[in-house]
Amino acid sequence: MARPLRRSSPITLILALVLFLGFIIFILSPSNPVPSIPKSKIASSSSTRTSPNSPPPVVHYYLNNLTTSSDPVGNRERVLVLTPVARFYDEYWQNLLKLSYPRDLIELGFIVPKTREGNTALAKLEDAVRRVQTGSKKHRFLGVTIIRQDFDTPVPQNEKERHALSAQKERREAMSRARNSLLYTTLGTETAWVLWLDADIIETPHTLIQDLASHDKAVIVPNCYQRYTDKGKEKTRPYDFNSWHDSETALAMARKMGSDEIILEGYHEMATYRSLMAYEMTEGGDPHLETELDGVGGTALLVKAEVHRDGAMFPPFPFYNLIETEGFAKMARRLGHQPYGLPNYLVYHYNE
């Protein structure tokens, strides 16, 4: 006869339930639980944020306190020297180092194209900058920025090809983009003046910045010439024809143009009959003689930083049928900043 089943004891049931619950908890628990952060660490982090040595969360800049005066050295006004670099000319660099403006008030900015020639220029530029910035502290510049173009250079960079009329629109559109990229990357809150100085300007007065700033003009440009040899004799000739006074002929030409067309100066195929500052130089004339301009060149161009902050840039598109530096002059005038030129104050371009 079979034995009757015995009832389980309460203790056995409790143990079975505990084991079952333990198994369920084990299955559902994460394999790598995140440890809690000790309170001491939290307190330490909080005290660091409120430390008196930490920078404030918001920095205020009062741009109205910036001065751009006729005495930039005396007023300790910072100058940003900007140069698009397709080729590196040692004469440019040596001339830059001879400028007498205090280096602790000068920041440098360069933009270099992504080409084989640009790679060579970049290597030479970086070497030149390194020698200065790792040398004596009193000879170092306040800062140096070098950037690379994020777009292709459209035409070869030898002098004949880059100055051909057919290449001008595409070339100057690219140059405008390069200038704007460089400007908006480097323009700081303490910048008072911007000096645009082309990489092939190899000779200027050592007091270039002080001389131009002494006129206290929003936009001012010297006359750019070129030294050359003719039959064994040293001579000079005008180089930059983008600084001009407008003419009725050019204005009438613009009225007949489409919105996407541009007027280019210095080409016989496009006679504008403008009055060019290049031909207004008087031998032995007053270097501080001023003249109002409608267009400016960019070989050496001093601009009050407020002009750029107001929105004047180098249009990479036809702006009143003008482009690049000439378009910049038009834009500056539309914003109420009259450009000026110095016909008898000369800087010199490299002669290829």
Short mmCIF file of C-alpha atoms in Angstrom, two decimals:
data_model
loop_
_atom_site.label_atom_id
_atom_site.label_comp_id
_atom_site.label_asym_id
_atom_site.label_seq_id
_atom_site.Cartn_x
_atom_site.Cartn_y
_atom_site.Cartn_z
CA MET A 1 0.00 0.00 0.00
CA ALA A 2 1.50 3.41 -1.05
CA ARG A 3 2.55 5.99 1.58
CA PRO A 4 0.52 9.20 1.71
CA LEU A 5 2.38 12.44 0.56
CA ARG A 6 3.73 14.56 3.43
CA ARG A 7 2.94 18.25 3.59
CA SER A 8 5.91 20.56 3.14
CA SER A 9 7.00 22.44 6.24
CA PRO A 10 6.73 26.27 6.33
CA ILE A 11 10.52 26.63 6.57
CA THR A 12 10.98 24.72 3.33
CA LEU A 13 8.53 26.98 1.52
CA ILE A 14 10.25 30.14 2.80
CA LEU A 15 13.69 28.94 1.69
CA ALA A 16 12.35 28.05 -1.75
CA LEU A 17 10.80 31.50 -2.08
CA VAL A 18 14.07 33.23 -1.06
CA LEU A 19 16.06 31.21 -3.57
CA PHE A 20 13.54 31.99 -6.30
CA LEU A 21 13.65 35.72 -5.58
CA GLY A 22 17.46 35.68 -5.47
CA PHE A 23 17.57 33.99 -8.87
CA ILE A 24 15.20 36.59 -10.36
CA ILE A 25 17.29 39.48 -8.94
CA PHE A 26 20.50 37.95 -10.33
CA ILE A 27 19.00 37.60 -13.79
CA LEU A 28 17.62 41.15 -13.90
CA SER A 29 20.62 42.96 -12.37
CA PRO A 30 23.14 44.74 -14.77
CA SER A 31 26.42 42.92 -15.21
CA ASN A 32 28.51 46.15 -14.74
CA PRO A 33 26.76 48.45 -12.32
CA VAL A 34 27.95 52.09 -12.40
CA PRO A 35 29.61 53.03 -9.13
CA SER A 36 28.22 56.06 -7.39
CA ILE A 37 30.29 59.26 -7.34
CA PRO A 38 31.61 59.99 -3.88
CA LYS A 39 30.21 63.14 -2.32
CA SER A 40 33.74 64.42 -1.86
CA LYS A 41 34.24 64.40 -5.66
CA ILE A 42 30.99 66.31 -6.23
CA ALA A 43 31.96 68.92 -3.67
CA SER A 44 35.40 69.25 -5.24
CA SER A 45 33.95 69.79 -8.72
CA SER A 46 31.50 72.39 -7.47
CA SER A 47 34.15 74.31 -5.58
CA THR A 48 36.38 74.37 -8.70
CA ARG A 49 33.68 76.07 -10.75
CA THR A 50 33.23 78.76 -8.15
CA SER A 51 36.94 79.21 -7.50
CA PRO A 52 38.06 82.85 -7.60
CA ASN A 53 40.92 81.80 -9.92
CA SER A 54 38.60 80.43 -12.64
CA PRO A 55 37.59 82.64 -15.62
CA PRO A 56 34.15 84.25 -15.53
CA PRO A 57 31.44 82.53 -17.57
CA VAL A 58 30.88 85.68 -19.68
CA VAL A 59 33.52 88.08 -20.98
CA HIS A 60 32.42 91.61 -21.90
CA TYR A 61 34.15 93.65 -24.61
CA TYR A 62 33.47 97.35 -24.98
CA LEU A 63 34.39 98.05 -28.59
CA ASN A 64 33.46 101.72 -28.19
CA ASN A 65 36.57 102.02 -26.02
CA LEU A 66 38.83 101.05 -28.95
CA THR A 67 40.64 103.99 -30.47
CA THR A 68 41.81 104.44 -34.05
CA SER A 69 43.76 107.66 -33.96
CA SER A 70 46.48 109.60 -35.71
CA ASP A 71 48.84 108.46 -32.92
CA PRO A 72 48.42 104.67 -32.90
CA VAL A 73 51.70 104.00 -31.09
CA GLY A 74 50.98 106.49 -28.31
CA ASN A 75 47.49 105.06 -27.86
CA ARG A 76 48.72 101.45 -28.02
CA GLU A 77 46.43 100.53 -30.91
CA ARG A 78 46.67 96.98 -32.19
CA VAL A 79 47.27 96.39 -35.89
CA LEU A 80 46.36 93.22 -37.76
CA VAL A 81 48.58 92.72 -40.83
CA LEU A 82 46.87 90.38 -43.32
CA THR A 83 48.58 88.81 -46.33
CA PRO A 84 47.31 86.29 -48.89
CA VAL A 85 50.37 84.20 -49.81
CA ALA A 86 50.65 82.41 -53.16
CA ARG A 87 54.45 82.65 -53.17
CA PHE A 88 56.84 83.43 -50.35
CA TYR A 89 59.21 86.31 -51.09
CA ASP A 90 62.03 86.72 -48.60
CA GLU A 91 62.14 90.42 -49.52
CA TYR A 92 58.55 90.76 -48.30
CA TRP A 93 59.40 89.12 -44.99
CA GLN A 94 62.54 91.17 -44.46
CA ASN A 95 60.63 94.37 -45.19
CA LEU A 96 57.92 93.31 -42.73
CA LEU A 97 60.55 92.79 -40.04
CA LYS A 98 61.90 96.31 -40.66
CA LEU A 99 58.59 98.00 -39.91
CA SER A 100 59.11 100.20 -36.87
CA TYR A 101 55.65 99.75 -35.35
CA PRO A 102 55.94 97.95 -31.97
CA ARG A 103 55.71 94.21 -32.55
CA ASP A 104 53.81 93.61 -29.34
CA LEU A 105 50.98 95.57 -31.01
CA ILE A 106 51.11 93.65 -34.32
CA GLU A 107 49.28 90.43 -35.14
CA LEU A 108 49.97 88.66 -38.43
CA GLY A 109 47.55 86.63 -40.51
CA PHE A 110 48.27 84.61 -43.66
CA ILE A 111 46.18 82.49 -46.01
CA VAL A 112 47.92 80.00 -48.32
CA PRO A 113 46.33 78.12 -51.27
CA LYS A 114 46.31 74.32 -51.38
CA THR A 115 48.60 74.01 -54.38
CA ARG A 116 52.10 72.65 -54.91
CA GLU A 117 53.41 76.20 -55.00
CA GLY A 118 51.35 76.96 -51.90
CA ASN A 119 52.93 74.03 -50.08
CA THR A 120 56.38 75.44 -50.84
CA ALA A 121 55.33 78.91 -49.70
CA LEU A 122 53.83 77.48 -46.51
CA ALA A 123 57.03 75.67 -45.58
CA LYS A 124 59.10 78.83 -46.05
CA LEU A 125 56.57 80.98 -44.21
CA GLU A 126 56.37 78.62 -41.24
CA ASP A 127 60.17 78.52 -41.02
CA ALA A 128 60.39 82.33 -41.10
CA VAL A 129 57.68 82.70 -38.45
CA ARG A 130 59.26 80.05 -36.23
CA ARG A 131 62.62 81.83 -36.23
CA VAL A 132 61.04 85.08 -35.07
CA GLN A 133 58.49 83.70 -32.62
CA THR A 134 60.98 81.44 -30.85
CA GLY A 135 63.62 84.16 -30.64
CA SER A 136 63.95 87.07 -28.27
CA LYS A 137 60.61 87.99 -26.66
CA LYS A 138 61.02 91.66 -27.48
CA HIS A 139 61.20 90.82 -31.20
CA ARG A 140 58.15 88.53 -31.28
CA PHE A 141 54.84 89.53 -32.81
CA LEU A 142 51.76 89.54 -30.60
CA GLY A 143 50.37 86.61 -32.54
CA VAL A 144 50.55 84.79 -35.88
CA THR A 145 47.77 82.87 -37.66
CA ILE A 146 48.27 80.80 -40.81
CA ILE A 147 45.28 79.20 -42.55
CA ARG A 148 44.88 77.19 -45.74
CA GLN A 149 42.31 77.92 -48.43
CA ASP A 150 39.41 75.49 -48.50
CA PHE A 151 38.87 76.07 -52.22
CA ASP A 152 41.00 75.75 -55.35
CA THR A 153 43.03 78.56 -56.92
CA PRO A 154 41.48 78.99 -60.40
CA VAL A 155 44.43 80.16 -62.51
CA PRO A 156 48.21 79.70 -62.58
CA GLN A 157 50.12 82.18 -60.47
CA ASN A 158 52.74 83.49 -62.92
CA GLU A 159 52.38 87.21 -63.58
CA LYS A 160 51.33 87.06 -67.25
CA GLU A 161 48.55 84.52 -66.78
CA ARG A 162 47.13 85.92 -63.56
CA HIS A 163 46.82 89.42 -65.06
CA ALA A 164 45.17 88.32 -68.31
CA LEU A 165 41.76 89.96 -68.78
CA SER A 166 40.06 86.61 -69.39
CA ALA A 167 41.24 85.33 -65.99
CA GLN A 168 40.26 88.36 -63.94
CA LYS A 169 36.71 87.63 -62.85
CA GLU A 170 37.40 84.09 -61.68
CA ARG A 171 40.75 85.06 -60.18
CA ARG A 172 39.43 88.06 -58.28
CA GLU A 173 36.38 86.15 -57.04
CA ALA A 174 38.79 83.62 -55.53
CA MET A 175 40.98 86.40 -54.12
CA SER A 176 37.91 87.98 -52.50
CA ARG A 177 37.00 84.70 -50.85
CA ALA A 178 40.56 84.30 -49.60
CA ARG A 179 40.63 87.83 -48.18
CA ASN A 180 37.26 87.40 -46.46
CA SER A 181 38.23 84.02 -45.00
CA LEU A 182 41.43 85.50 -43.64
CA LEU A 183 39.70 88.60 -42.27
CA TYR A 184 36.88 86.87 -40.43
CA THR A 185 39.20 84.21 -39.02
CA THR A 186 41.66 86.69 -37.52
CA LEU A 187 39.80 89.93 -36.71
CA GLY A 188 39.87 90.22 -32.93
CA THR A 189 37.92 92.23 -30.40
CA GLU A 190 40.98 94.39 -29.67
CA THR A 191 41.99 94.99 -33.30
CA ALA A 192 42.01 98.72 -34.11
CA TRP A 193 43.53 98.73 -37.62
CA VAL A 194 43.82 96.20 -40.44
CA LEU A 195 46.76 96.52 -42.84
CA TRP A 196 46.34 94.53 -46.04
CA LEU A 197 49.82 93.91 -47.40
CA ASP A 198 50.33 91.73 -50.46
CA ALA A 199 53.04 89.06 -50.35
CA ASP A 200 54.83 90.65 -53.31
CA ILE A 201 55.20 94.09 -51.72
CA ILE A 202 58.90 94.07 -50.99
CA GLU A 203 59.74 97.67 -50.15
CA THR A 204 57.92 100.24 -48.02
CA PRO A 205 58.97 103.02 -45.66
CA HIS A 206 59.73 101.51 -42.24
CA THR A 207 57.13 103.84 -40.75
CA LEU A 208 54.40 102.61 -43.12
CA ILE A 209 51.78 101.93 -40.42
CA GLN A 210 52.36 105.16 -38.50
CA ASP A 211 52.46 107.21 -41.71
CA LEU A 212 49.17 105.88 -43.04
CA ALA A 213 47.43 105.99 -39.66
CA SER A 214 48.56 109.57 -39.08
CA HIS A 215 45.91 110.65 -41.61
CA ASP A 216 43.20 109.12 -39.38
CA LYS A 217 41.16 107.98 -42.40
CA ALA A 218 38.80 105.02 -42.40
CA VAL A 219 40.38 103.65 -45.61
CA ILE A 220 43.69 104.84 -47.02
CA VAL A 221 46.02 103.47 -49.69
CA PRO A 222 49.53 104.47 -50.85
CA ASN A 223 50.65 104.45 -54.47
CA CYS A 224 52.13 101.13 -55.60
CA TYR A 225 55.06 101.29 -58.03
CA GLN A 226 57.61 98.81 -59.35
CA ARG A 227 61.38 99.12 -59.75
CA TYR A 228 62.90 97.74 -62.94
CA THR A 229 66.05 97.99 -65.05
CA ASP A 230 66.03 99.40 -68.58
CA LYS A 231 69.29 99.40 -70.56
CA GLY A 232 71.27 99.22 -67.36
CA LYS A 233 69.42 102.07 -65.68
CA GLU A 234 67.24 101.72 -62.58
CA LYS A 235 63.75 103.06 -63.21
CA THR A 236 60.29 102.98 -61.63
CA ARG A 237 56.83 102.61 -63.13
CA PRO A 238 53.23 102.52 -61.84
CA TYR A 239 51.98 99.06 -60.92
CA ASP A 240 48.59 99.08 -59.19
CA PHE A 241 45.80 100.66 -61.29
CA ASN A 242 42.92 99.79 -58.96
CA SER A 243 43.04 103.10 -57.06
CA TRP A 244 40.99 105.55 -59.13
CA HIS A 245 38.47 108.35 -59.41
CA ASP A 246 35.35 107.35 -61.31
CA SER A 247 34.42 108.75 -64.72
CA GLU A 248 31.15 109.39 -66.52
CA THR A 249 32.28 106.87 -69.15
CA ALA A 250 32.69 104.11 -66.53
CA LEU A 251 29.38 104.98 -64.87
CA ALA A 252 27.58 104.90 -68.23
CA MET A 253 29.29 101.57 -69.02
CA ALA A 254 28.02 100.13 -65.75
CA ARG A 255 24.46 101.24 -66.46
CA LYS A 256 24.47 99.19 -69.66
CA MET A 257 25.95 96.09 -68.03
CA GLY A 258 24.12 93.09 -66.68
CA SER A 259 24.09 92.56 -62.93
CA ASP A 260 26.63 89.73 -63.24
CA GLU A 261 29.18 91.70 -65.29
CA ILE A 262 32.15 93.61 -63.89
CA ILE A 263 34.27 96.58 -64.92
CA LEU A 264 38.00 95.97 -64.80
CA GLU A 265 40.58 98.72 -64.69
CA GLY A 266 43.87 98.89 -66.59
CA TYR A 267 42.86 96.99 -69.74
CA HIS A 268 42.74 98.62 -73.19
CA GLU A 269 39.86 96.30 -74.12
CA MET A 270 37.76 98.09 -71.47
CA ALA A 271 38.52 101.81 -71.68
CA THR A 272 36.94 103.49 -68.64
CA TYR A 273 38.72 106.86 -68.85
CA ARG A 274 38.91 106.94 -65.07
CA SER A 275 41.56 109.12 -63.44
CA LEU A 276 44.15 106.76 -61.97
CA MET A 277 46.07 107.62 -58.83
CA ALA A 278 49.02 105.71 -60.29
CA TYR A 279 49.60 108.63 -62.67
CA GLU A 280 49.06 111.38 -60.11
CA MET A 281 52.48 110.96 -58.50
CA THR A 282 54.63 114.09 -58.58
CA GLU A 283 58.40 113.64 -58.30
CA GLY A 284 59.45 115.22 -55.00
CA GLY A 285 55.80 115.92 -54.11
CA ASP A 286 54.36 115.93 -50.61
CA PRO A 287 54.03 112.27 -49.52
CA HIS A 288 51.10 113.20 -47.28
CA LEU A 289 49.02 114.81 -50.02
CA GLU A 290 45.55 113.22 -49.89
CA THR A 291 43.03 112.54 -52.63
CA GLU A 292 39.53 111.07 -52.38
CA LEU A 293 39.11 107.77 -54.24
CA ASP A 294 36.23 105.74 -55.63
CA GLY A 295 38.23 102.54 -56.04
CA VAL A 296 41.22 101.19 -54.11
CA GLY A 297 43.87 98.58 -54.71
CA GLY A 298 44.84 96.06 -52.05
CA THR A 299 48.62 95.85 -52.44
CA ALA A 300 48.99 98.00 -49.30
CA LEU A 301 45.73 99.15 -47.75
CA LEU A 302 45.11 100.43 -44.22
CA VAL A 303 41.56 100.08 -42.92
CA LYS A 304 40.05 101.00 -39.58
CA ALA A 305 38.74 97.74 -38.12
CA GLU A 306 35.36 99.37 -37.54
CA VAL A 307 34.90 99.57 -41.32
CA HIS A 308 35.09 95.78 -41.57
CA ARG A 309 32.95 95.40 -38.45
CA ASP A 310 30.34 97.63 -40.11
CA GLY A 311 30.10 95.02 -42.86
CA ALA A 312 32.51 96.17 -45.56
CA MET A 313 34.11 93.09 -47.08
CA PHE A 314 35.62 92.09 -50.42
CA PRO A 315 32.65 91.08 -52.59
CA PRO A 316 33.33 87.83 -54.49
CA PHE A 317 30.36 88.79 -56.65
CA PRO A 318 29.63 91.87 -58.80
CA PHE A 319 28.72 94.72 -56.44
CA TYR A 320 27.59 97.66 -58.56
CA ASN A 321 29.63 95.94 -61.30
CA LEU A 322 32.75 96.01 -59.13
CA ILE A 323 34.58 93.19 -57.40
CA GLU A 324 37.26 92.52 -54.77
CA THR A 325 39.13 95.64 -53.55
CA GLU A 326 37.27 97.99 -55.88
CA GLY A 327 34.00 96.48 -54.70
CA PHE A 328 35.23 96.91 -51.12
CA ALA A 329 35.76 100.64 -51.75
CA LYS A 330 32.22 100.94 -53.10
CA MET A 331 30.85 99.06 -50.10
CA ALA A 332 32.82 101.23 -47.67
CA ARG A 333 31.45 104.38 -49.31
CA ARG A 334 27.89 103.01 -49.13
CA LEU A 335 28.48 102.59 -45.38
CA GLY A 336 29.68 106.18 -45.06
CA HIS A 337 33.46 105.57 -45.05
CA GLN A 338 35.25 107.62 -47.74
CA PRO A 339 38.46 106.00 -49.08
CA TYR A 340 41.57 108.17 -49.55
CA GLY A 341 44.81 107.75 -51.45
CA LEU A 342 48.33 109.17 -51.14
CA PRO A 343 49.66 109.71 -54.70
CA ASN A 344 53.20 110.63 -53.59
CA TYR A 345 53.63 107.98 -50.91
CA LEU A 346 55.18 104.95 -52.63
CA VAL A 347 55.46 101.27 -51.89
CA TYR A 348 57.12 98.85 -54.32
CA HIS A 349 55.98 95.59 -55.89
CA TYR A 350 58.27 92.68 -56.73
CA ASN A 351 59.41 92.70 -60.37
CA GLU A 352 59.06 89.26 -61.95
#
